[in-house]
Coordinates of C-alpha atoms and ligand atoms in Angstrom, one line a residue:
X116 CA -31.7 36.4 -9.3
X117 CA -31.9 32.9 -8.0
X118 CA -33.2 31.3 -11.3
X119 CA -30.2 32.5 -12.6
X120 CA -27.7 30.6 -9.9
X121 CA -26.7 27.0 -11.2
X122 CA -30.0 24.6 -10.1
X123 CA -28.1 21.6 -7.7
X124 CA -28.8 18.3 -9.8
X125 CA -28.4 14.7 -9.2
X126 CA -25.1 12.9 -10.3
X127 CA -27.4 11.9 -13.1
X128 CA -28.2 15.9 -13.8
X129 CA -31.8 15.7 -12.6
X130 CA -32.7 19.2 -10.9
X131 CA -32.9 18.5 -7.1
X132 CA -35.8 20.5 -5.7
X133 CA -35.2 19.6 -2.2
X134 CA -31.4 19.8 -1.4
X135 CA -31.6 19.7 2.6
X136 CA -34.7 17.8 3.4
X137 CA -35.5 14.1 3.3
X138 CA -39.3 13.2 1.8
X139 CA -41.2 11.7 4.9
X140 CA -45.0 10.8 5.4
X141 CA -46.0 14.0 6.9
X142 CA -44.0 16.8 8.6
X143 CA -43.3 13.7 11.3
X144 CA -43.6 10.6 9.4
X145 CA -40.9 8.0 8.4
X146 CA -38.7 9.0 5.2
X147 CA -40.1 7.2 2.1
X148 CA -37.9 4.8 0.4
X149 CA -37.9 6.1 -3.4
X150 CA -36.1 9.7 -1.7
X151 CA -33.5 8.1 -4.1
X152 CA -31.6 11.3 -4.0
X153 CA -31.0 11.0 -0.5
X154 CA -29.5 7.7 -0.9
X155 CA -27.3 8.7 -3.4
X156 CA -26.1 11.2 -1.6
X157 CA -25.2 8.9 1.5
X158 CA -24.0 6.0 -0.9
X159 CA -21.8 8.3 -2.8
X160 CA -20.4 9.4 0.9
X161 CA -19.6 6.1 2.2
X162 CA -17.3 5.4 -1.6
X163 CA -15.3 8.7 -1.0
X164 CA -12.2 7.2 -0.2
X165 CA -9.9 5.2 -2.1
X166 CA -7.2 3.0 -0.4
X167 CA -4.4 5.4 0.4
X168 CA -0.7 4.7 -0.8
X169 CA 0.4 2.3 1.5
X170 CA 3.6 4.3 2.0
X171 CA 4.0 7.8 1.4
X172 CA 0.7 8.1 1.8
X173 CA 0.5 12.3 3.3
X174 CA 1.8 14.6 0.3
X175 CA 1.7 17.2 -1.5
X176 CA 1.7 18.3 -5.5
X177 CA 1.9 21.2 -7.7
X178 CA 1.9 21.8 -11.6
X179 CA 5.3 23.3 -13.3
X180 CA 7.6 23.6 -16.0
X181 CA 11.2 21.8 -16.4
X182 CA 13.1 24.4 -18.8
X183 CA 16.2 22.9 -20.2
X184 CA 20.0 25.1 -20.0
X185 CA 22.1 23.2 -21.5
X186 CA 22.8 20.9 -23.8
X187 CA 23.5 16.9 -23.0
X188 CA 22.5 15.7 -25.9
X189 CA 26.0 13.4 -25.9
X190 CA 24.5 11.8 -23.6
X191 CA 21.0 11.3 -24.5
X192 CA 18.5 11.3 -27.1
X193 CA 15.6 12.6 -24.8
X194 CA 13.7 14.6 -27.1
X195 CA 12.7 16.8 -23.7
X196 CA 16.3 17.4 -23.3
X197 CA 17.0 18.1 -26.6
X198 CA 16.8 21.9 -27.3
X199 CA 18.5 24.6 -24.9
X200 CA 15.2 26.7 -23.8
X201 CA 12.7 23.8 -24.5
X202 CA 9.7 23.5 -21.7
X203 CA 7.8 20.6 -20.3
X204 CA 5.2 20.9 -18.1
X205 CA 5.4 18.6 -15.4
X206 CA 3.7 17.8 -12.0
X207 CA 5.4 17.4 -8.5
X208 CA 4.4 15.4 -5.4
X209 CA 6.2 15.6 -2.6
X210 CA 5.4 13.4 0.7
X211 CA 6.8 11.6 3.8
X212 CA 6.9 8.0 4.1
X213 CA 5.5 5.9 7.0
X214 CA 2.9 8.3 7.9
X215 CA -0.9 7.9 7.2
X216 CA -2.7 10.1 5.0
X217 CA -3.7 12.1 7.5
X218 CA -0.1 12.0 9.8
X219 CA 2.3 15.2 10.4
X220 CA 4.2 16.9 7.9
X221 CA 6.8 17.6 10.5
X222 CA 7.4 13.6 10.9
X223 CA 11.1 12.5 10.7
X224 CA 11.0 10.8 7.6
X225 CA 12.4 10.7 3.5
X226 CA 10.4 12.9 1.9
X227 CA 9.2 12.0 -1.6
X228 CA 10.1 13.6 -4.6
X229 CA 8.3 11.8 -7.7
X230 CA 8.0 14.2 -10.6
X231 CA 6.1 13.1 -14.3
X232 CA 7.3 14.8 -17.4
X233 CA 4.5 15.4 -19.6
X234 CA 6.6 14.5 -22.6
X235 CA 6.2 14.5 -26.4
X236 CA 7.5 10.6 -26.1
X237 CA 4.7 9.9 -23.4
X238 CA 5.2 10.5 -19.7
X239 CA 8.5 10.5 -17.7
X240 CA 8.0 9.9 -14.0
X241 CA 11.7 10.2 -12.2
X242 CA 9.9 8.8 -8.8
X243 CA 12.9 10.2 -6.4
X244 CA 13.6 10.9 -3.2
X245 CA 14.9 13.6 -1.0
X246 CA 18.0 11.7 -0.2
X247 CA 20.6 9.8 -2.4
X248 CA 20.4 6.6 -1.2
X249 CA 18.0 4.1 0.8
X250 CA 17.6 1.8 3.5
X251 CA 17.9 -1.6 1.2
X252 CA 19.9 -2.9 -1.7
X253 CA 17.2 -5.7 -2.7
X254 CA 13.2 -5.3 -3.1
X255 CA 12.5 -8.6 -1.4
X256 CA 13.5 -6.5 2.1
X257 CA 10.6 -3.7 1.0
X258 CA 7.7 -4.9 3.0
X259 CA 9.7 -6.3 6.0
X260 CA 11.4 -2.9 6.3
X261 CA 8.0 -0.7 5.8
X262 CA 6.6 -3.2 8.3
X263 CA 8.8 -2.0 10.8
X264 CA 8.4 1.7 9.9
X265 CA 4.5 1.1 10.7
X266 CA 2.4 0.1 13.8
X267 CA 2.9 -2.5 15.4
X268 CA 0.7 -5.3 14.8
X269 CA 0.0 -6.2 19.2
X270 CA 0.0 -2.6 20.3
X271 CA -0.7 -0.7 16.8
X272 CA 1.7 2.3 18.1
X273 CA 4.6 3.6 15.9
X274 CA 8.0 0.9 17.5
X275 CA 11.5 2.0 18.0
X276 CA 11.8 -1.3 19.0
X277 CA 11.0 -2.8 15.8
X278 CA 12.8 0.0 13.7
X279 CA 16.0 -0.3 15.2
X280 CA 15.4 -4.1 16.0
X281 CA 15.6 -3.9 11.6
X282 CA 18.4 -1.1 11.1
X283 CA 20.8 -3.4 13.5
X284 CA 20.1 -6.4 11.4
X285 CA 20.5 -4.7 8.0
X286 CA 23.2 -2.4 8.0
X287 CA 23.2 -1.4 4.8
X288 CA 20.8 0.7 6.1
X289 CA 23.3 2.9 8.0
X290 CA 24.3 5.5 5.7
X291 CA 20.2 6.4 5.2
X292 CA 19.7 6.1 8.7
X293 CA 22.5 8.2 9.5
X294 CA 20.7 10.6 6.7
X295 CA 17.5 10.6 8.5
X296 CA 19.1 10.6 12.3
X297 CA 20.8 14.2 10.9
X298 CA 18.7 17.4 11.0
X299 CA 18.1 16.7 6.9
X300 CA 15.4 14.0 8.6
X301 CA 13.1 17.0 9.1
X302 CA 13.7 19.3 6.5
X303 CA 11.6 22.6 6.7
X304 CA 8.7 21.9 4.6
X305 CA 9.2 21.0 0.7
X306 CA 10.9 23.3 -0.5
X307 CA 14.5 23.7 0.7
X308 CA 15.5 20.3 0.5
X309 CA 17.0 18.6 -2.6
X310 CA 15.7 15.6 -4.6
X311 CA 17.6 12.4 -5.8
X312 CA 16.3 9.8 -8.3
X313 CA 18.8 7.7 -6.2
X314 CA 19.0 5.2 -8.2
X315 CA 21.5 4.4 -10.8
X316 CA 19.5 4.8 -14.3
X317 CA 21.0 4.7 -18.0
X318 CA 21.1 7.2 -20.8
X319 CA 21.3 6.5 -24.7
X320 CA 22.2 9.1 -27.0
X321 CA 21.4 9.2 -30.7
X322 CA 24.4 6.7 -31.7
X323 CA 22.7 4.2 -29.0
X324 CA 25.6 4.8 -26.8
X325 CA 24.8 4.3 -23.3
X326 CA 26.4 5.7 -20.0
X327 CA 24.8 5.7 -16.5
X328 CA 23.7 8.5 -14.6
X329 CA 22.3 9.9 -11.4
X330 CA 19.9 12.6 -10.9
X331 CA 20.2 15.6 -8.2
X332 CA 17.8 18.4 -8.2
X333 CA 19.1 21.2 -6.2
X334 CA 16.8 23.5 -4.2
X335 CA 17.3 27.1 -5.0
X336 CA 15.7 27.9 -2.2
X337 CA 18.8 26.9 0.1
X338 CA 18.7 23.7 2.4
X339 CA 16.7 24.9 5.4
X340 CA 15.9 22.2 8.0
X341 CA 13.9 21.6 11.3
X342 CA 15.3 20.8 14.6
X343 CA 14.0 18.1 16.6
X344 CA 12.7 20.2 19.1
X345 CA 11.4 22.5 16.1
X346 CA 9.6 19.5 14.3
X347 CA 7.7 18.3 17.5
X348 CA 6.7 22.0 18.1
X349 CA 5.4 22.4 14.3
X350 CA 4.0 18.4 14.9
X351 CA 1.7 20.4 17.7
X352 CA 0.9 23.7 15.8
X353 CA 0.7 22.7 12.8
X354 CA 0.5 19.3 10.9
X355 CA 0.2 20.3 7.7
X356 CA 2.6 23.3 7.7
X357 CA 4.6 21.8 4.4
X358 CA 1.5 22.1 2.2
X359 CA 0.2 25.3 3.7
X360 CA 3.7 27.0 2.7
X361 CA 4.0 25.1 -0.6
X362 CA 0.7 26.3 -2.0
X363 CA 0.8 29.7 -0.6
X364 CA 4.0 30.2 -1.9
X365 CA 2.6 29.3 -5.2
X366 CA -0.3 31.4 -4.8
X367 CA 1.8 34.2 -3.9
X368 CA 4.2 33.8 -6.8
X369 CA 6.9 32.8 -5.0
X370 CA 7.4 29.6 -7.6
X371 CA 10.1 27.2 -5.9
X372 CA 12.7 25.9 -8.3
X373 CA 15.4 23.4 -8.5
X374 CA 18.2 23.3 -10.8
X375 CA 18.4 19.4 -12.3
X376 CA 22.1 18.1 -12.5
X377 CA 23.3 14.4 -13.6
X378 CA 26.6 12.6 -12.9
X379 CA 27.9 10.3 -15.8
X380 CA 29.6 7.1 -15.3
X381 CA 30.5 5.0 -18.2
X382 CA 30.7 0.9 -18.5
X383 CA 34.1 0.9 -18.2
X384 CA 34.4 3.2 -14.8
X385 CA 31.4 0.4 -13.5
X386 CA 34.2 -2.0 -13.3
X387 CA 36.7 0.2 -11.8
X388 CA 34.5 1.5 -9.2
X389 CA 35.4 0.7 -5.3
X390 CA 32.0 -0.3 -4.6
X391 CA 28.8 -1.9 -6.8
X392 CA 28.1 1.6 -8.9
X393 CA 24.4 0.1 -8.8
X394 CA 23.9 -0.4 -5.3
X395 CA 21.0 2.0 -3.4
X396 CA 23.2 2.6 -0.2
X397 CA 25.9 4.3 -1.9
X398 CA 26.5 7.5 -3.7
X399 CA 28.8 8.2 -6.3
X400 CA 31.2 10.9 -5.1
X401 CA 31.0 14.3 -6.6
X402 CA 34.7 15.1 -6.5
X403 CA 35.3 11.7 -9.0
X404 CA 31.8 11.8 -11.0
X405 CA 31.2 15.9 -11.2
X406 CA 27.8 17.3 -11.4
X407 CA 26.4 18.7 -15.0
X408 CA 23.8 20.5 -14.8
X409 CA 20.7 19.9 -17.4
X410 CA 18.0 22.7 -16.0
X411 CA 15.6 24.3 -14.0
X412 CA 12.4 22.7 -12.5
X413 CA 9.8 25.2 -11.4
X414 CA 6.1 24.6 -9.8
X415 CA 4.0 27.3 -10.8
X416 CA 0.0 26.0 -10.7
X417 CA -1.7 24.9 -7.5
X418 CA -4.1 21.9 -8.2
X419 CA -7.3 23.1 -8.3
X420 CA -9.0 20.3 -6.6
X421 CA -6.4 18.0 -4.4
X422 CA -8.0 14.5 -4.6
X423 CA -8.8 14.9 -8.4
X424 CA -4.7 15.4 -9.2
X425 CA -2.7 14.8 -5.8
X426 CA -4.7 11.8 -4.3
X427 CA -5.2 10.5 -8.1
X428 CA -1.4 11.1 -8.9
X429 CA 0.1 7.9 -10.4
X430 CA 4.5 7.8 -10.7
X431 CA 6.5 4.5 -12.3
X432 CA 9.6 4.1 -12.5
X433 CA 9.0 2.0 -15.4
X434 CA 7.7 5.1 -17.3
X435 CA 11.0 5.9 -19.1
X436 CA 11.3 8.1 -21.8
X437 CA 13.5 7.5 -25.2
X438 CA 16.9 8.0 -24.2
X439 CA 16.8 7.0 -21.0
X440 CA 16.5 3.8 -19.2
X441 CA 16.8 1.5 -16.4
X442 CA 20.3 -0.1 -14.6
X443 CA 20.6 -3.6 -12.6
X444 CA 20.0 -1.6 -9.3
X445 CA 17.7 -4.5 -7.6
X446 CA 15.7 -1.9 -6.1
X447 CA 14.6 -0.5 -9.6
X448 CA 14.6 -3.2 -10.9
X449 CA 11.7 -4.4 -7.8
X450 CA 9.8 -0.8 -8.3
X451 CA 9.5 -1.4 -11.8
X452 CA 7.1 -3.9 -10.9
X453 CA 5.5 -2.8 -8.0
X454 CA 4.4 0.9 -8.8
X455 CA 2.0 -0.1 -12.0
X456 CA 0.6 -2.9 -9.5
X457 CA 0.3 -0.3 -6.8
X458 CA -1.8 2.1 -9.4
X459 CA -4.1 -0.7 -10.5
X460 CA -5.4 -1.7 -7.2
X461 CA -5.4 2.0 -5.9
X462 CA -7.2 3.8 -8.9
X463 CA -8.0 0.5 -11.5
X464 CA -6.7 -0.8 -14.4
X465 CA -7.4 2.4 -16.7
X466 CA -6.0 4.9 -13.8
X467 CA -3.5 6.5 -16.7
X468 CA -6.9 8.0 -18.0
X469 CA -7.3 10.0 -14.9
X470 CA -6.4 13.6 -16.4
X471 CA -3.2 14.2 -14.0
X472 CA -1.9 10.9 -15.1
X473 CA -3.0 11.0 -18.6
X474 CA -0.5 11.6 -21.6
X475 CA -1.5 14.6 -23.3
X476 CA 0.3 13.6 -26.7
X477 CA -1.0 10.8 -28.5
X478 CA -1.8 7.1 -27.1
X479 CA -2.0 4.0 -29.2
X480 CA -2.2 0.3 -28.2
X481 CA -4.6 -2.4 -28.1
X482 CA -5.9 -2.3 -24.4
X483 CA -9.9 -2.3 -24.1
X484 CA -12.0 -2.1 -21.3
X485 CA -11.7 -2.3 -18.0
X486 CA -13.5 0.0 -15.1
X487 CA -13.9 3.8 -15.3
X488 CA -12.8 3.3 -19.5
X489 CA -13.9 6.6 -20.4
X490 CA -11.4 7.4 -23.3
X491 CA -13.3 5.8 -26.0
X492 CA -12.2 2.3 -25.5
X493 CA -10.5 2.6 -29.3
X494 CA -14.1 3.0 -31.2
X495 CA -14.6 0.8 -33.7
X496 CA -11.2 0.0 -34.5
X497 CA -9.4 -3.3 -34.1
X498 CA -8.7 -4.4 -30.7
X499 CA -6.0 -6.6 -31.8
X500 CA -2.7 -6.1 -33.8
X501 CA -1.6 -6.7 -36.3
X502 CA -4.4 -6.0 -38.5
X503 CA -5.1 -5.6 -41.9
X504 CA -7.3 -2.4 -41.1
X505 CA -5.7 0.3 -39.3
X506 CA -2.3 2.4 -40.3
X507 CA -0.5 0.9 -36.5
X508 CA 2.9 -0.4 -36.4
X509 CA 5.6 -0.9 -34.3
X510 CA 8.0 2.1 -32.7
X511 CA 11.2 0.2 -33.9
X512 CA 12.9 3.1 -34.2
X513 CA 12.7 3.4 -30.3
X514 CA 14.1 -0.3 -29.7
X515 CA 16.9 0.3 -27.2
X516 CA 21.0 -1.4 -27.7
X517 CA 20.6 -5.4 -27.1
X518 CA 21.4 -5.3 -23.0
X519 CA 24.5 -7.2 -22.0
X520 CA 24.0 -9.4 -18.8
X521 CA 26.4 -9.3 -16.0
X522 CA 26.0 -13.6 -15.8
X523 CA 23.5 -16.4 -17.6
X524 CA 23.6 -18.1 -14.1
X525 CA 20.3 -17.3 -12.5
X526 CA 20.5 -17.6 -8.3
X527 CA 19.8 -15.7 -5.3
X528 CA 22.8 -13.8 -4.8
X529 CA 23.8 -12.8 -1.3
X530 CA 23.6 -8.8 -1.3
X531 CA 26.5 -8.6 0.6
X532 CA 28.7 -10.8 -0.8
X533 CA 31.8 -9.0 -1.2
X534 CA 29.9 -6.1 -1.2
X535 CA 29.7 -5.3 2.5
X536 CA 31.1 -2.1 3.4
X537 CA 28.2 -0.5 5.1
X538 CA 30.5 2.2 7.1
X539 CA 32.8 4.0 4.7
X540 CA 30.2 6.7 3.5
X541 CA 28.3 6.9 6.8
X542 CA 31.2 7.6 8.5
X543 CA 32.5 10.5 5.7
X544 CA 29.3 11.6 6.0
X545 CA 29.7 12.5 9.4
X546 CA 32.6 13.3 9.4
X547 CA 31.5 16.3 6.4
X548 CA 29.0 17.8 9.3
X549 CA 30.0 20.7 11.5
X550 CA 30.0 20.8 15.1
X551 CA 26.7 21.6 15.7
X552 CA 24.8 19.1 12.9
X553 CA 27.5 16.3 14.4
X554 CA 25.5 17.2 18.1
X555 CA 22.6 17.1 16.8
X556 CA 23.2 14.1 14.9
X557 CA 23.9 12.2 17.8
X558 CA 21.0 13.7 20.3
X559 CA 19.0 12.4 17.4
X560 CA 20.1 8.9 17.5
X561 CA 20.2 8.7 21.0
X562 CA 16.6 10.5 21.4
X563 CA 15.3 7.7 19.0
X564 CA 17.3 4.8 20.1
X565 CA 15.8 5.6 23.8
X566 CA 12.5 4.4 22.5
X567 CA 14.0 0.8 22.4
X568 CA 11.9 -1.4 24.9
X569 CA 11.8 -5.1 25.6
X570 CA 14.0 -8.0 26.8
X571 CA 16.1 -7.3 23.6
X572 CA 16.9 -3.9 24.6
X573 CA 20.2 -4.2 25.4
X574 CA 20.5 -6.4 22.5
X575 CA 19.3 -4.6 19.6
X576 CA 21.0 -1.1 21.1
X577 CA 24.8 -3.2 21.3
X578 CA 24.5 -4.0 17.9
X579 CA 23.3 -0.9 16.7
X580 CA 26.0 1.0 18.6
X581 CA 28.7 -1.8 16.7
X582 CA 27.5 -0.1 13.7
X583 CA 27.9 3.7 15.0
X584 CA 31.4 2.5 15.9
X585 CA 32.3 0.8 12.6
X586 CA 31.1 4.2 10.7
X587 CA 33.1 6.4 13.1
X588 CA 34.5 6.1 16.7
X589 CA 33.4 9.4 17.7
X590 CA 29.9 9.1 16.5
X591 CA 29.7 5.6 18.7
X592 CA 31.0 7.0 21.7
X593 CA 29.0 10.3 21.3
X594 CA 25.7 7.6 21.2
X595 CA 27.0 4.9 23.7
X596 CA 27.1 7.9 26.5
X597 CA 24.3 9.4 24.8
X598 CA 22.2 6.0 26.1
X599 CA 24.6 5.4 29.0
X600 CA 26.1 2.2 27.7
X601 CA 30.2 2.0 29.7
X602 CA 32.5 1.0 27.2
X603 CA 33.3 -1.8 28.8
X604 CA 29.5 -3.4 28.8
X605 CA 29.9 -3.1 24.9
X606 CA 33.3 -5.6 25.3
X607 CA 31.6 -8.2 23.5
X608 CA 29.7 -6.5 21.3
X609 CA 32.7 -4.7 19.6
X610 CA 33.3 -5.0 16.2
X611 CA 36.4 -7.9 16.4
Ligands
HDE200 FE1 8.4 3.5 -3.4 N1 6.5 2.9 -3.6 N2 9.0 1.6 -3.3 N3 10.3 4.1 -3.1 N4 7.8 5.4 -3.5 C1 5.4 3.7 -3.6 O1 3.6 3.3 -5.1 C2 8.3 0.5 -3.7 C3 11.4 3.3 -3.0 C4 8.6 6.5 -3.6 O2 3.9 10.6 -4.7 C5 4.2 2.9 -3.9 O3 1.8 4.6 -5.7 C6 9.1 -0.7 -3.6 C7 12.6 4.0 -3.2 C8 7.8 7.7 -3.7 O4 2.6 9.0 -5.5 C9 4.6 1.5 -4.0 C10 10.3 -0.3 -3.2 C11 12.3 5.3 -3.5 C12 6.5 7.3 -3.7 C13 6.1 1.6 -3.8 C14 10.3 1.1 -3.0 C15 10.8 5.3 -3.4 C16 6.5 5.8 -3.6 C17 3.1 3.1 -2.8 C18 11.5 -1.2 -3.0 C19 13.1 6.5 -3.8 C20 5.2 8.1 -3.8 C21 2.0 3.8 -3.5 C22 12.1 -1.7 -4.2 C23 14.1 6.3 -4.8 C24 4.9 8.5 -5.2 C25 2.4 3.9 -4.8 C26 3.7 9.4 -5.1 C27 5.4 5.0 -3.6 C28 6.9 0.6 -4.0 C29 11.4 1.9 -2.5 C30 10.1 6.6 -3.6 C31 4.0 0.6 -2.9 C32 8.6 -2.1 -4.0 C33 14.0 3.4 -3.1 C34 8.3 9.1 -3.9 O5 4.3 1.0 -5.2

């Protein structure tokens, strides 16, 4: 019976009569100015989008559990991590990187891996990757680098030019690039590729001993990637292929897990180790620093509405949990900052209200007001602390070990001061890939270093090639004859 459907109301509940036609004078006449509803409807339209993440902007998210397997409570107090068996739901986004909300899943590209623990101690967001390492070593490089991953600002078209024109003249950047050059650049959709937290964090156990640790979550699924040729055929069939297959797998059952390892390294091994144990561009080798595993993630719950949790998702690094904390990795150290920022301009100061962001165990501070404060905004109780009134105090208990400084001297240390071996692990890596990934390695690189244009062609390409050769002679020659550079036009370019 129709009186028994749902009558269609204003935002404001009042019953709309009229969904689908305007109020005019007569059948012909001009619409009338107090049709409000009409105009909310259009206003509302025009407001519907938000600003998108200005990187990693195209993604996709799913609801889960992280189940806990063993025990490494000797390293850390966690209280999610402290029981064999214990469950926390959590909720995944995955995403590329330089592309535009609405750009191709197929891009070649990180991919995002930023998981929130809905924790007893509030929420735990280990904002990740799917690779160990990144381009940089210092934040101040962030926007300069994104810049170049962008459009460019005269012809607003994606630039190998300026992409490369960067990697040449930061190579640090090698071992990622070499990462995204290999076949791991296009990985087939989300689920059979691993996630890093890639940096370096900290855990405290219960003595307020503290060792560092990376994090590895290991697809279950088995590492399945694209081809280049594959990627530009999905780019044209399908450009959302990575969510379709993510939420039907879901829907079908088929939940995708990952198996959550850490490697340890204590103080003292920081000062033995051959490189700086906190820098982005390196990993930690898994023959010397072994992984343990910790668990098993798994996403079992499409979102039932993708802008309400996915577009309104909000990760930070600084949203540590007792019993684990940050390092001196610059990078962390600059994402700290910047993700909290990020959240406030995208979604407003109150944006942890917004139920996929919210902490579903208790929250207790003094913060009032604000936009969208729909929480209460703390009743009647003091805004201020302390107070003689209500039963607040301070967490002490929580308080972390005093932090020893590497130095009190306070400058602007050069990043690659003594610190400058860019090629070592690029070159192992390649030289770890088989035939066929080391051929399509190199078609890679040369297929995206043949998009290099301009009077600095040559330029940029020579010094790019120097790095190829630094990391491994075969890999630069494979390249150099890849783009037709003779050996001897590089002469001068060589490394000395
Ligand atoms: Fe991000 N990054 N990032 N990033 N990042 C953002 O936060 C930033 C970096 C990563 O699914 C932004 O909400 C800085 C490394 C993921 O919602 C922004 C630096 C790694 C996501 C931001 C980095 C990441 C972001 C954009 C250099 C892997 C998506 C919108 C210090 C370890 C999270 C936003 C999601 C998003 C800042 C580098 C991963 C602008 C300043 C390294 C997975 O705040």
């Amino acid at each position: 019976m129709e009186e028994n459907k749902k009558k269609i109301t204003t935002a404001s509940g009042n019953p709309v009569p009229f969904y689908q036609d305007s109020m005019t004078a007569g059948p012909r006449g001009p619409i009338l100015l107090q049709d409000f509803f009409l105009h909310e409807k259009l206003a509302h339209f025009n407001r519907e989008r938000i600003p998108e993440r200005i990187v990693h902007a195209k993604g996709s998210g799913a609801y889960g559990t992280f189940t806990v397997t063993h025990d490494i409570s000797k390293y850390t107090k966690a209280k999610f991590l402290n029981q064999i068996g214990k469950e926390t739901r959590v909720f995944l986004r995955f995403s590329t990187v330089g592309g535009e909300r609405g750009s191709a899943d197929s891009e070649r590209d990180p991919r995002g891996f930023a998981l929130k623990f809905y924790t007893e101690d509030g929420n735990y967001d280990l904002v990740g990757n799917n690779t160990p390492v990144f381009f940089i070593k210092d934040p101040r490089k962030f926007p300069d680098f994104i810049h170049t991953q962008k459009r460019d600002p005269y012809t607003n078209c994606k630039s190998a030019t300026m992409m490369w024109d960067f990697w040449s003249l930061n190579p640090e950047s090698l071992h990622q690039v070499t990462i995204l050059m290999s076949d791991r650049g296009t990985p087939y959709g989300f689920r059979h590729m691993h996630g890093y937290g890639s940096h370096t964090f900290s855990m405290i156990n219960a003595n307020n001993e503290k060792v560092f640790v990376k994090f590895h979550f290991r697809t279950q699924q088995g590492i399945k990637n694209l081809t280049a040729d594959e990627a530009d055929q999905m780019r044209a069939k399908d450009m959302d292929y990575a969510q379709r297959d993510l939420y039907t797998s879901i829907e079908n059952g088929d939940f995708p897990k990952w198996k959550l390892y850490i490697q340890v390294m204590t103080d003292e091994q920081t000062k033995t180790f051959k490189w700086n144990p906190f820098d982005l561009t390196k990993v930690w080798s898994q023959k010397d620093y072994p992984l343990i595993e910790v668990g098993v993630l798994e996403l079992n719950e499409n979102p039932d509405n993708y802008f309400a949790h996915v577009e309104q998702a909000a990760f930070a690094p600084a949203h540590v949990v007792d019993g684990i904390s940050f390092s001196p990795d610059k990078m962390l150290q600059g994402r700290i900052l910047s993700y909290p920022d990020a959240h406030r301009y995208r979604l407003g100061a109150n944006f942890e209200q917004i139920p996929v962001n919210r902490c579903p165990f208790m929250v207790n501070n003094y913060q009032r007001d604000g936009y969208m404060r729909v929480d209460g905004n703390g009743g009647s109780t003091p805004n201020y602390f302390p107070n003689s009134f209500d039963e607040s105090r301070e967490a002490t208990e929580y308080a972390e070990p005093a932090l020893l400084l590497d130095s009190a001297i306070a400058d602007h240390y050069d990043r690659n001061a003594n610190d400058d071996d860019h090629y070592t692990q690029p070159g192992d890596l390649y030289r770890l890939l088989d035939n066929e990934q080391k051929n399509h390695l190199v078609a890679n690189i040369v297929g995206a270093m043949s998009g290099i244009e301009g009077p600095k062609r040559d330029e940029i390409v020579m010094r790019q090639l120097c790095h190829w050769f630094r990391a491994d002679m075969n890999l630069g020659m494979g390249v150099a004859k890849g783009l037709g550079f003779s050996m001897d036009k590089l002469g001068e370019y060589m490394p000395k």
